mmCIF file with all atom_site columns, C-alpha atoms in Angstrom:
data_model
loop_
_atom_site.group_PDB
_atom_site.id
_atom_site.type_symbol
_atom_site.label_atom_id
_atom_site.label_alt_id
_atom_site.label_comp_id
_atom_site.label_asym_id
_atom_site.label_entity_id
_atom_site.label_seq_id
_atom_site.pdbx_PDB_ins_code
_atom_site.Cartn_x
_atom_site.Cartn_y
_atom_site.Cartn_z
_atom_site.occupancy
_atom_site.B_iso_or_equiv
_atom_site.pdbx_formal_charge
_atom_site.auth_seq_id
_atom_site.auth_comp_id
_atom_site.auth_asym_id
_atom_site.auth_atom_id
_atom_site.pdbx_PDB_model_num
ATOM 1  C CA . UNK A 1 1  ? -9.090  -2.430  -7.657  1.00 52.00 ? 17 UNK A CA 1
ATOM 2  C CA . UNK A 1 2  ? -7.004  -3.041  -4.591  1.00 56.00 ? 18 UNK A CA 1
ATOM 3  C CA . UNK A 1 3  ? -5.017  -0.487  -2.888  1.00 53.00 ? 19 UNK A CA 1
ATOM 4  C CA . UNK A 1 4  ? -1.963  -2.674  -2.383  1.00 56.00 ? 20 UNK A CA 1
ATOM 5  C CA . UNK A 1 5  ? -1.008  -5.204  -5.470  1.00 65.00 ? 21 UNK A CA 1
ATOM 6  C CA . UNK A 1 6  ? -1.586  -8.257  -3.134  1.00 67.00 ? 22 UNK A CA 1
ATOM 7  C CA . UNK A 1 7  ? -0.157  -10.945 -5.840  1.00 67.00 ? 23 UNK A CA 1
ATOM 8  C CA . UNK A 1 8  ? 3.251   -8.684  -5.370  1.00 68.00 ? 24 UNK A CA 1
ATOM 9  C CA . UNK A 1 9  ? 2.796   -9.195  -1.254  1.00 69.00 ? 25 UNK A CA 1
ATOM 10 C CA . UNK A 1 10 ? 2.002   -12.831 -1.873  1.00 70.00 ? 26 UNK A CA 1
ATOM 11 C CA . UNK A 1 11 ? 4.826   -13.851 -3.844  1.00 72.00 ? 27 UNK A CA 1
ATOM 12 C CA . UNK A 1 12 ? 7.554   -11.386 -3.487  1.00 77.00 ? 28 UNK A CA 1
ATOM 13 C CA . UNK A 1 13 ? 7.035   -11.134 0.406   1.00 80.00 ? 29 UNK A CA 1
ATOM 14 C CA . UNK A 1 14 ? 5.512   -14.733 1.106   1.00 82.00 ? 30 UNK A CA 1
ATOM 15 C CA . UNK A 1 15 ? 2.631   -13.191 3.244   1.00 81.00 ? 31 UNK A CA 1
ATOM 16 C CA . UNK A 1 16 ? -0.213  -15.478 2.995   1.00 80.00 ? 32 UNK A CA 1
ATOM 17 C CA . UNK A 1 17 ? -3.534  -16.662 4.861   1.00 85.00 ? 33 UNK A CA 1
ATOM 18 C CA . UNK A 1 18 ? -4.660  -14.923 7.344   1.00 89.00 ? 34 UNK A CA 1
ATOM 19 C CA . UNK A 1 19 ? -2.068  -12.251 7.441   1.00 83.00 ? 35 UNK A CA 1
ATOM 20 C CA . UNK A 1 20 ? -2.941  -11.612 4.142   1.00 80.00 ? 36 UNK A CA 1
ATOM 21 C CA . UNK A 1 21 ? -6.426  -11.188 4.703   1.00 82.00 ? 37 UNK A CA 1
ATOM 22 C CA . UNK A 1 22 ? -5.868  -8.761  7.652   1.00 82.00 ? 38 UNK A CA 1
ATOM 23 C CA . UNK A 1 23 ? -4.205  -6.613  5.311   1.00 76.00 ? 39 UNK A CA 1
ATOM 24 C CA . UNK A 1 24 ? -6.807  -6.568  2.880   1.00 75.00 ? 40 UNK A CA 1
ATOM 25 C CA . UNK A 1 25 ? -9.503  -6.102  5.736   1.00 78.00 ? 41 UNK A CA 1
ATOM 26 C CA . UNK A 1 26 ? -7.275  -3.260  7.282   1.00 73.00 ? 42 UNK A CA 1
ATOM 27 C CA . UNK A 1 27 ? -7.343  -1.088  3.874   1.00 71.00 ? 43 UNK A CA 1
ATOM 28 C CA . UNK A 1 28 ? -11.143 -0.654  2.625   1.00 75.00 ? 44 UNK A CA 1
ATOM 29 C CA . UNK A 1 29 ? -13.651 1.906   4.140   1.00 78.00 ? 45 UNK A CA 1
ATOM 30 C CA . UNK A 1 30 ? -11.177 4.684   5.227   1.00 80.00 ? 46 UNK A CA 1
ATOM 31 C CA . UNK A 1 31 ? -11.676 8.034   5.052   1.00 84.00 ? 47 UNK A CA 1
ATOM 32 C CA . UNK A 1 32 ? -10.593 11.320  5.690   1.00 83.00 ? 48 UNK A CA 1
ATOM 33 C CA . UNK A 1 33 ? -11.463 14.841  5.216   1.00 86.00 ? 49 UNK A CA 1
ATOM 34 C CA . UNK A 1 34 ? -9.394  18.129  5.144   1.00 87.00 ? 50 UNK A CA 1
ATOM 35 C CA . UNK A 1 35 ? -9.574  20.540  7.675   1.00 91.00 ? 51 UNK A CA 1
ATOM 36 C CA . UNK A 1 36 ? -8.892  24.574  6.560   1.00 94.00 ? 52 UNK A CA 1
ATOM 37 C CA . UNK A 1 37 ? -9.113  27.580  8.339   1.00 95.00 ? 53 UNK A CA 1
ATOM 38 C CA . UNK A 1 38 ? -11.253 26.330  11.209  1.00 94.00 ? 54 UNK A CA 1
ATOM 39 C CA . UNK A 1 39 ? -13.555 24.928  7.986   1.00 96.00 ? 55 UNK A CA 1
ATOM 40 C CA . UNK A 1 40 ? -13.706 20.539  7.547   1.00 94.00 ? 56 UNK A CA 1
ATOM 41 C CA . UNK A 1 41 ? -15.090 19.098  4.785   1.00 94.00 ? 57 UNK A CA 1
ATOM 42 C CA . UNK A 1 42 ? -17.224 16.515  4.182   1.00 94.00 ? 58 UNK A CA 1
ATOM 43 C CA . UNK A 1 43 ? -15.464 12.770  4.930   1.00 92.00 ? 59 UNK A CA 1
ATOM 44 C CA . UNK A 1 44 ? -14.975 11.046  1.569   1.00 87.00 ? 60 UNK A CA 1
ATOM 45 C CA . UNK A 1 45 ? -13.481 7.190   1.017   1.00 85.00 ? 61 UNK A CA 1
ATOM 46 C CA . UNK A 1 46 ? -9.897  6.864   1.053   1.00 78.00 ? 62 UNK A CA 1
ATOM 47 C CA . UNK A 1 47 ? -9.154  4.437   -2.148  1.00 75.00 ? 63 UNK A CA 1
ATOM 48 C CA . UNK A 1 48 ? -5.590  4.209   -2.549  1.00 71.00 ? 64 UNK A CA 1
ATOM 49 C CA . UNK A 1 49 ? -2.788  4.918   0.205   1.00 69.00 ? 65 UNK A CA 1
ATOM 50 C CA . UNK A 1 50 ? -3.349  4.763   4.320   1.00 69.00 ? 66 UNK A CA 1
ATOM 51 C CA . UNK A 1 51 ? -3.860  7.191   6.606   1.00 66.00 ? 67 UNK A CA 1
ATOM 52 C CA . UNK A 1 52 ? -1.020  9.492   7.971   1.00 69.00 ? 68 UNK A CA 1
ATOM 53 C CA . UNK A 1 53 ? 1.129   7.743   10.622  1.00 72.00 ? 69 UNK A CA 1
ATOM 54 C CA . UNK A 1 54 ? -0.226  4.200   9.908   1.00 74.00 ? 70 UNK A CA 1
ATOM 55 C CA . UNK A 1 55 ? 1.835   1.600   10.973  1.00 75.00 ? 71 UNK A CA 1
ATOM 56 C CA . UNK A 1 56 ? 1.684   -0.045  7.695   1.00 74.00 ? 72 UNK A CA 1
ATOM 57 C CA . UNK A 1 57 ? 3.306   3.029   5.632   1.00 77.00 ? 73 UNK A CA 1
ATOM 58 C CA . UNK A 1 58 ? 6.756   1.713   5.700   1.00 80.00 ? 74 UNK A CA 1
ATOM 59 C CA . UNK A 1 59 ? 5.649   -1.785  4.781   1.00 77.00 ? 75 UNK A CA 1
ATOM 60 C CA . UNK A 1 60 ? 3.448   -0.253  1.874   1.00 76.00 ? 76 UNK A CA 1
ATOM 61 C CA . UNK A 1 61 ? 6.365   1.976   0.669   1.00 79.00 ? 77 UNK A CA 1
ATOM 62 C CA . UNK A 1 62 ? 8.831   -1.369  0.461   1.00 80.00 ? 78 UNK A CA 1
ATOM 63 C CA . UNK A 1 63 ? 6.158   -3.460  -1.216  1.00 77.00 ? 79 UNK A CA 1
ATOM 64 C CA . UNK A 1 64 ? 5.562   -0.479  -4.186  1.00 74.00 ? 80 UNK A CA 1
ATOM 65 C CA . UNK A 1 65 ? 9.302   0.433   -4.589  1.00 80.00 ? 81 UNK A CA 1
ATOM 66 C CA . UNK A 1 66 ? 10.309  -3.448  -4.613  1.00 78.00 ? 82 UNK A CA 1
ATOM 67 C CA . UNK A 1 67 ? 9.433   -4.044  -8.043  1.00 80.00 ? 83 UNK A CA 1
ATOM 68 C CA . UNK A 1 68 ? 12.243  -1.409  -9.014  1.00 86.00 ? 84 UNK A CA 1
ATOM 69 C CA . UNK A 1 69 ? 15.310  -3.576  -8.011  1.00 84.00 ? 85 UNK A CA 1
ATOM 70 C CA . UNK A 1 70 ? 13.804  -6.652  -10.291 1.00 83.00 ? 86 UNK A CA 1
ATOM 71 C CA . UNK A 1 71 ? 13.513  -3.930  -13.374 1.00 87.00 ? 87 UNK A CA 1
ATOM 72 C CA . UNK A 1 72 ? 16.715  -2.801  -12.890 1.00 90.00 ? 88 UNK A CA 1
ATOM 73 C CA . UNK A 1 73 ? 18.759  -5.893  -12.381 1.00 89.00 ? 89 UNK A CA 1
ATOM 74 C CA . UNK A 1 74 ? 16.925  -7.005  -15.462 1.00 90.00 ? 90 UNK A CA 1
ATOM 75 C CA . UNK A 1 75 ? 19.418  -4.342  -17.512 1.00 93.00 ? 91 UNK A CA 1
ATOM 76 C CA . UNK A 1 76 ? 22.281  -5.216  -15.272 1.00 92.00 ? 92 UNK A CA 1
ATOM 77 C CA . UNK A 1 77 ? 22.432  -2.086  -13.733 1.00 92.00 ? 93 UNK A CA 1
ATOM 78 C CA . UNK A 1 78 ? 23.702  -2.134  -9.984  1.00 87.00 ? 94 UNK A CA 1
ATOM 79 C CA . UNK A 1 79 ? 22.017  -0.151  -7.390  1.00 80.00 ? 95 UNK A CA 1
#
């Protein structure tokens, strides 16, 4: 399963070719490990999200939350 619902980026958002395929390049083989008490843990895959401070959070948080404004105008409610 991909991270990011790519058939909502493709037709919602019109992003296609080889922007499209950046962004799915950009997202697999992350990974990140916690750091406590002068103690890190082992690294381990990131499989959903991106890392903290990514340029591509904002653009990830409009692409999940866009879906909300077709549901609602679906039961004519006004946001």
């Amino acid at each position: 399963r991909e991270p990011w619902n790519l058939q909502v980026i493709f037709s919602d958002f019109g992003i296609q070719g080889n922007v499209l395929k950046w962004i799915r390049s950009y997202l697999p083989g992350r990974t990140t490990s916690v750091y406590v008490d002068g103690v890190s843990s082992e690294k381990f895959e990131l499989r959903y999200g991106l890392p903290q401070g990514s340029i591509m959070g904002p653009q990830q948080f409009l692409i999940y939350t866009a879906p909300i404004g077709k549901i609602l105008r679906m039961y004519d409610i006004l946001y």
